Amino acid sequence: MNHQITTLFTETQVLERVAALAAEMAPRLEPEPIVLGLLKGALVFTADMLRALSRQGVKPLLDCMALASYGKGTISSGSIQVRMDNTLDLAGRQVLLLDDILDSGNTMSFAVQRLRDKGAAHILTCVLLDKPSRRQVSFAADFVGFTIPDTFVVGYGIDYAEHHRELPQVAACVPLGKGIS
Ligand code: IMP
Ligand code: MG
């Protein structure tokens, strides 16, 4: 695929930020919260956060949910579909909801409402990346890794058309014009 990949945050910077977020969040977490990651984008973030929380003495239970937002290209439509539901009973539990990127806000708003509907007693939200300039619905995450401008990013679990999830760093991904390689 013809793209220019430019590192925004190195693997070391990302892992240091994840460790710092875990340290920030630990005092607000119960001893055994449910950490719920949104697939597939937050898979890598969730895996690292789970272990970073362990280093802070937290003993989280892991859950996942896969949501899809329908829209053309990279524009969110606001219509969210549940592709794969979570499996743990959330009733009365503290849930730490993780996603890779907070963009229009549609995905996180939908997910928080769904967790409430399932009876979660207390919900905290954390995103690795926040693009506040692209918000369509009002939503603020409780914890943010990095605030970034309106740039399309890949790596660390985040994809462009399913590519580049394997990159250890977070990178900007700019499509090159046709005929340029
Ligand atoms: P929202 O519903 O518009 O807030 O979108 C959040 C979801 O859109 C994230 O979970 C990502 O999966 C996806 N997304 C938003 N921005 C990007 C990007 O720059 N690269 C890849 N995926 C993105
Ligand atoms: Mg996503």
Tab-separated table of C-alpha atoms and ligand atoms in Angstrom:
chain	number	residue	atom	x	y	z
A	1	MET	CA	0.000	0.000	0.000
A	2	ASN	CA	1.290	3.460	-0.851
A	3	HIS	CA	1.503	5.375	2.382
A	4	GLN	CA	3.971	7.469	4.188
A	5	ILE	CA	4.382	6.267	7.772
A	6	THR	CA	5.892	8.832	10.149
A	7	THR	CA	6.457	7.997	13.818
A	8	LEU	CA	4.537	10.221	16.242
A	9	PHE	CA	5.271	8.313	19.459
A	10	THR	CA	8.008	5.693	19.697
A	11	GLU	CA	7.456	2.319	21.340
A	12	THR	CA	9.326	3.565	24.429
A	13	GLN	CA	7.253	6.755	24.639
A	14	VAL	CA	4.015	4.768	24.347
A	15	LEU	CA	5.009	2.231	27.000
A	16	GLU	CA	6.163	4.981	29.384
A	17	ARG	CA	2.829	6.770	28.934
A	18	VAL	CA	0.886	3.540	29.529
A	19	ALA	CA	2.840	2.984	32.760
A	20	ALA	CA	2.162	6.587	33.840
A	21	LEU	CA	-1.562	6.237	33.070
A	22	ALA	CA	-1.713	3.052	35.144
A	23	ALA	CA	-0.080	4.877	38.057
A	24	GLU	CA	-2.572	7.771	37.678
A	25	MET	CA	-5.573	5.462	37.493
A	26	ALA	CA	-4.622	2.964	40.214
A	27	PRO	CA	-5.770	5.151	43.157
A	28	ARG	CA	-9.229	5.434	41.560
A	29	LEU	CA	-9.588	1.718	40.873
A	30	GLU	CA	-11.093	-0.981	43.049
A	31	PRO	CA	-8.818	-3.952	43.827
A	32	GLU	CA	-10.446	-6.075	41.084
A	33	PRO	CA	-11.991	-3.818	38.403
A	34	ILE	CA	-13.086	-5.116	35.014
A	35	VAL	CA	-10.841	-3.776	32.261
A	36	LEU	CA	-12.873	-3.786	29.060
A	37	GLY	CA	-11.036	-3.133	25.788
A	38	LEU	CA	-12.729	-2.294	22.502
A	39	LEU	CA	-11.542	-4.597	19.711
A	40	LYS	CA	-9.649	-4.628	17.571
A	41	GLY	CA	-8.004	-1.209	17.903
A	42	ALA	CA	-7.468	-1.273	21.675
A	43	LEU	CA	-6.186	-4.867	21.812
A	44	VAL	CA	-2.504	-3.965	22.156
A	45	PHE	CA	-3.217	-1.009	24.469
A	46	THR	CA	-5.419	-3.212	26.661
A	47	ALA	CA	-2.792	-5.971	26.871
A	48	ASP	CA	-0.109	-3.502	27.951
A	49	MET	CA	-2.452	-1.655	30.342
A	50	LEU	CA	-3.466	-4.894	32.026
A	51	ARG	CA	0.164	-5.602	32.894
A	52	ALA	CA	0.909	-1.976	33.800
A	53	LEU	CA	-2.016	-2.086	36.260
A	54	SER	CA	-0.669	-5.326	37.702
A	55	ARG	CA	2.602	-3.515	38.448
A	56	GLN	CA	0.492	-0.987	40.405
A	57	GLY	CA	-0.994	-3.789	42.528
A	58	VAL	CA	-4.362	-3.834	40.723
A	59	LYS	CA	-5.828	-7.259	39.861
A	60	PRO	CA	-8.129	-6.552	36.917
A	61	LEU	CA	-10.457	-8.990	35.182
A	62	LEU	CA	-10.226	-8.761	31.389
A	63	ASP	CA	-13.184	-8.356	29.065
A	64	CYS	CA	-13.588	-7.201	25.446
A	65	MET	CA	-16.254	-5.955	23.091
A	66	ALA	CA	-16.026	-5.370	19.346
A	67	LEU	CA	-17.921	-2.362	17.988
A	68	ALA	CA	-18.142	-1.213	14.388
A	69	SER	CA	-18.974	2.277	13.239
A	70	TYR	CA	-20.513	2.512	9.819
A	71	GLY	CA	-19.409	5.325	7.616
A	72	LYS	CA	-17.514	6.020	4.444
A	73	GLY	CA	-13.728	5.822	4.569
A	74	THR	CA	-12.366	7.396	7.710
A	75	ILE	CA	-15.504	9.381	8.630
A	76	SER	CA	-17.582	7.991	11.497
A	77	SER	CA	-21.313	7.687	10.773
A	78	GLY	CA	-22.550	7.729	14.346
A	79	SER	CA	-24.309	4.422	13.790
A	80	ILE	CA	-22.587	1.795	15.944
A	81	GLN	CA	-23.066	-1.964	15.717
A	82	VAL	CA	-22.031	-4.579	18.281
A	83	ARG	CA	-19.917	-7.137	16.393
A	84	MET	CA	-18.933	-9.112	19.485
A	85	ASP	CA	-20.369	-8.624	22.941
A	86	ASN	CA	-18.468	-8.881	26.218
A	87	THR	CA	-18.882	-11.984	28.369
A	88	LEU	CA	-18.427	-11.011	32.047
A	89	ASP	CA	-21.349	-9.979	34.236
A	90	LEU	CA	-20.856	-6.229	34.717
A	91	ALA	CA	-23.694	-5.745	37.229
A	92	GLY	CA	-22.483	-3.756	40.211
A	93	ARG	CA	-18.883	-3.779	38.983
A	94	GLN	CA	-16.360	-1.025	38.372
A	95	VAL	CA	-15.449	-1.047	34.670
A	96	LEU	CA	-12.422	0.641	33.135
A	97	LEU	CA	-13.307	1.094	29.446
A	98	LEU	CA	-10.328	1.370	27.096
A	99	ASP	CA	-10.194	2.433	23.470
A	100	ASP	CA	-7.405	3.283	21.097
A	101	ILE	CA	-8.693	6.621	19.778
A	102	LEU	CA	-11.380	9.081	20.791
A	103	ASP	CA	-12.398	10.735	17.543
A	104	SER	CA	-16.024	11.748	16.858
A	105	GLY	CA	-16.954	10.388	20.313
A	106	ASN	CA	-19.682	8.141	18.909
A	107	THR	CA	-17.967	4.848	19.820
A	108	MET	CA	-17.172	5.756	23.430
A	109	SER	CA	-20.606	7.334	24.030
A	110	PHE	CA	-22.277	4.190	22.727
A	111	ALA	CA	-19.992	1.905	24.756
A	112	VAL	CA	-20.526	3.829	28.017
A	113	GLN	CA	-24.309	3.693	27.562
A	114	ARG	CA	-24.113	-0.028	26.843
A	115	LEU	CA	-22.078	-0.659	30.016
A	116	ARG	CA	-24.602	1.360	32.020
A	117	ASP	CA	-27.442	-0.672	30.491
A	118	LYS	CA	-25.618	-3.821	31.595
A	119	GLY	CA	-25.577	-2.533	35.163
A	120	ALA	CA	-21.963	-1.392	35.580
A	121	ALA	CA	-21.857	0.510	38.873
A	122	HIS	CA	-18.957	2.782	38.086
A	123	ILE	CA	-17.367	3.434	34.698
A	124	LEU	CA	-13.978	5.046	34.085
A	125	THR	CA	-12.829	5.728	30.525
A	126	CYS	CA	-9.306	5.831	29.146
A	127	VAL	CA	-8.117	6.327	25.571
A	128	LEU	CA	-4.575	6.170	24.290
A	129	LEU	CA	-5.158	8.981	21.771
A	130	ASP	CA	-7.621	11.865	21.770
A	131	LYS	CA	-8.463	13.995	18.718
A	132	PRO	CA	-10.645	16.682	20.335
A	133	SER	CA	-10.942	18.698	17.114
A	134	ARG	CA	-12.999	15.898	15.484
A	135	ARG	CA	-15.696	15.525	18.125
A	136	GLN	CA	-19.316	15.165	16.861
A	137	VAL	CA	-20.831	14.334	20.237
A	138	SER	CA	-19.713	15.783	23.524
A	139	PHE	CA	-17.479	13.249	25.274
A	140	ALA	CA	-14.472	13.619	27.550
A	141	ALA	CA	-12.427	10.593	28.606
A	142	ASP	CA	-11.388	10.391	32.261
A	143	PHE	CA	-7.816	9.568	31.227
A	144	VAL	CA	-5.995	10.379	27.960
A	145	GLY	CA	-2.610	9.091	26.830
A	146	PHE	CA	-1.804	11.688	24.183
A	147	THR	CA	-3.847	14.507	22.646
A	148	ILE	CA	-3.191	14.752	18.907
A	149	PRO	CA	-4.322	16.955	16.012
A	150	ASP	CA	-6.572	15.755	13.179
A	151	THR	CA	-4.107	13.222	11.774
A	152	PHE	CA	-4.835	9.676	10.657
A	153	VAL	CA	-2.720	7.322	12.768
A	154	VAL	CA	-1.729	3.655	12.673
A	155	GLY	CA	0.336	1.214	14.712
A	156	TYR	CA	0.158	-0.148	18.271
A	157	GLY	CA	-3.022	-2.035	17.289
A	158	ILE	CA	-4.481	0.782	15.176
A	159	ASP	CA	-5.089	0.098	11.493
A	160	TYR	CA	-5.588	1.596	8.104
A	161	ALA	CA	-7.805	-0.898	6.228
A	162	GLU	CA	-6.521	-3.624	8.593
A	163	HIS	CA	-2.861	-2.818	7.875
A	164	HIS	CA	-0.118	-1.575	10.210
A	165	ARG	CA	-1.610	-2.866	13.485
A	166	GLU	CA	1.672	-4.720	14.136
A	167	LEU	CA	3.838	-1.594	14.346
A	168	PRO	CA	5.174	-1.128	17.897
A	169	GLN	CA	5.007	2.672	17.583
A	170	VAL	CA	2.142	5.102	16.903
A	171	ALA	CA	2.607	6.688	13.487
A	172	ALA	CA	0.894	9.163	11.191
A	173	CYS	CA	-0.257	7.505	7.971
A	174	VAL	CA	-0.543	9.737	4.918
A	175	PRO	CA	-1.715	8.171	1.659
A	176	LEU	CA	0.524	8.994	-1.297
A	177	GLY	CA	-0.979	10.024	-4.613
A	178	LYS	CA	-1.575	7.426	-7.349
A	179	GLY	CA	1.523	6.437	-9.249
A	180	ILE	CA	3.860	7.433	-6.447
A	181	SER	CA	5.378	4.577	-4.484
B	1	IMP	P1	-15.231	7.628	17.004
B	1	IMP	O1	-16.440	6.773	17.188
B	1	IMP	O2	-15.347	8.529	15.806
B	1	IMP	O3	-14.788	8.364	18.232
B	1	IMP	O4	-14.094	6.683	16.536
B	1	IMP	C1	-13.330	5.929	17.315
B	1	IMP	C2	-12.797	4.783	16.485
B	1	IMP	O5	-12.487	5.180	15.153
B	1	IMP	C3	-11.520	4.298	17.097
B	1	IMP	O6	-11.803	3.226	17.991
B	1	IMP	C4	-10.735	3.846	15.921
B	1	IMP	O7	-10.987	2.480	15.713
B	1	IMP	C5	-11.277	4.621	14.754
B	1	IMP	N1	-10.343	5.697	14.397
B	1	IMP	C6	-10.463	7.013	14.664
B	1	IMP	N2	-9.407	7.712	14.232
B	1	IMP	C7	-8.578	6.787	13.670
B	1	IMP	C8	-7.271	6.892	13.061
B	1	IMP	O8	-6.628	7.944	12.956
B	1	IMP	N3	-6.733	5.713	12.623
B	1	IMP	C9	-7.374	4.525	12.731
B	1	IMP	N4	-8.578	4.387	13.313
B	1	IMP	C10	-9.173	5.509	13.769
B	2	MG	MG	-11.822	1.211	17.298
